[in-house]
Structure formats: C-alpha cells, structure tokens
C-alpha cells in the first residue's frame, strides 16, 4: 500500500543524543559498579542504534543479547498483544541485567518483557529507555533511566522506524503528514 506523504521535522539532534547517551552510560556504569558482567538486553529492532552507542560508553564487562517483541504493525497504533518473536540466547538467572528500549509509549511492551525476564530470577534488572511518552502511558511502568521525555508525537530516526523506514536517520524527528 502506498504511503501518505510525510516530512520529518527535527526534534532531537545527533549531538544532543550523543551527549545524553554518554551521561546515561556513566550513570549505568556507576549503578552496576563491581558487577562481574552486565547483560545488556536490547529490544529489537528499534533499540539497535541506541544499544550500539550506549554499550561503547559503559565501562563494565558487558554481554549483549537481544529480544524481539512485536507491538506495532505498520500502523500508527499500538496493539495490546505483545508476542515474543525472538528470545534471549543466554539464561539470566543470578545476573545483572539492563534492558534497553527505544521508546516507552503505552508501556505494554516493556511491562510484558520485564515480567517475563523477572520470572527468570535475575540478581538485578533495570531499564534504560531512550525516549518516554509519559502522556501515553496505560500501564504504570517507568524506566530506571530515560534519555528524553517527549510529547505525544510519532517519531523516527536513530533506529526508530515508521513502517520500517527512517531507522538510518542520525537524529530523531517527528513525522508530519503533508496531505
Ligand atoms: P508500548 O508497548 O505502547 O509502550 O510501545 C512501545 C513500542 O512501540 C516501542 O518499542 C516502539 O517500537 C513503538 N513505538 C512507540 N512510539 C513510537 C513512535 O513514535 N515511533 C515509532 N515507534 C514507536
Ligand atoms: Mg520497540
């Protein structure tokens, strides 16, 4: 199906993202100081750019693993049904875990993934989300660390897509339909 034409208005520059990622990584490094290994779990696919930048600023032994949960289709809506399409490769029992998410919107995705991971008895589990849309929340959940709070806008770039497009944009912008 052809797309309605849209433009992307810049919201957060690559420079601001980089500075914030560095600050988050320092806080995470301090919080997990002394860990034998931090398992950094990225939620595919939207977190892949963020996790790549974040782990390079974390000064701890890390392992990187991924989970893929489906929430959005190719629509601007959230479905409440969260399905796990790809699970972790390694067990996390007794481990220090950091879940890395691109956006916390209604909270359904993060809530589902966290409940699933907590059932595996990690020693400690925290969440770092790049973006948060607090006004959209339906499940009361909050990331331990958040990069930026944003208004209720549909955003793309820095790994985040609109129907699989615009993930390669170096900054974060909001989608504005022109028709
Ligand atoms: P939630 O379950 O409603 O919190 O949805 C979280 C997921 O929806 C995020 O991981 C994103 O993949 C996706 N999402 C939410 N808001 C946006 C957006 O503005 N642009 C692109 N994807 C989004
Ligand atoms: Mg996502």
JSON list of C-alpha atoms and ligand atoms in Angstrom, two decimals, residues 43-47 69 71-72 101-103 109 161, ligand 2:
[
{"chain": "A", "resi": 43, "resn": "UNK", "atom": "CA", "xyz": [14.66, -4.86, 22.33]},
{"chain": "A", "resi": 44, "resn": "UNK", "atom": "CA", "xyz": [14.76, -5.36, 18.59]},
{"chain": "A", "resi": 45, "resn": "UNK", "atom": "CA", "xyz": [14.59, -3.64, 16.30]},
{"chain": "A", "resi": 46, "resn": "UNK", "atom": "CA", "xyz": [14.19, -0.05, 17.47]},
{"chain": "A", "resi": 47, "resn": "UNK", "atom": "CA", "xyz": [16.98, -0.11, 20.07]},
{"chain": "A", "resi": 69, "resn": "UNK", "atom": "CA", "xyz": [8.75, -8.43, 20.84]},
{"chain": "A", "resi": 71, "resn": "UNK", "atom": "CA", "xyz": [3.85, -4.48, 19.37]},
{"chain": "A", "resi": 72, "resn": "UNK", "atom": "CA", "xyz": [3.43, -2.19, 16.39]},
{"chain": "A", "resi": 101, "resn": "UNK", "atom": "CA", "xyz": [14.32, 0.06, 24.88]},
{"chain": "A", "resi": 102, "resn": "UNK", "atom": "CA", "xyz": [13.84, 2.74, 22.24]},
{"chain": "A", "resi": 103, "resn": "UNK", "atom": "CA", "xyz": [10.51, 4.21, 23.39]},
{"chain": "A", "resi": 109, "resn": "UNK", "atom": "CA", "xyz": [5.73, -3.93, 25.65]},
{"chain": "A", "resi": 161, "resn": "UNK", "atom": "CA", "xyz": [11.03, 3.42, 12.30]},
{"chain": "B", "resi": 2, "resn": "LIG", "atom": "MG1", "xyz": [10.24, -1.33, 20.10]}
]
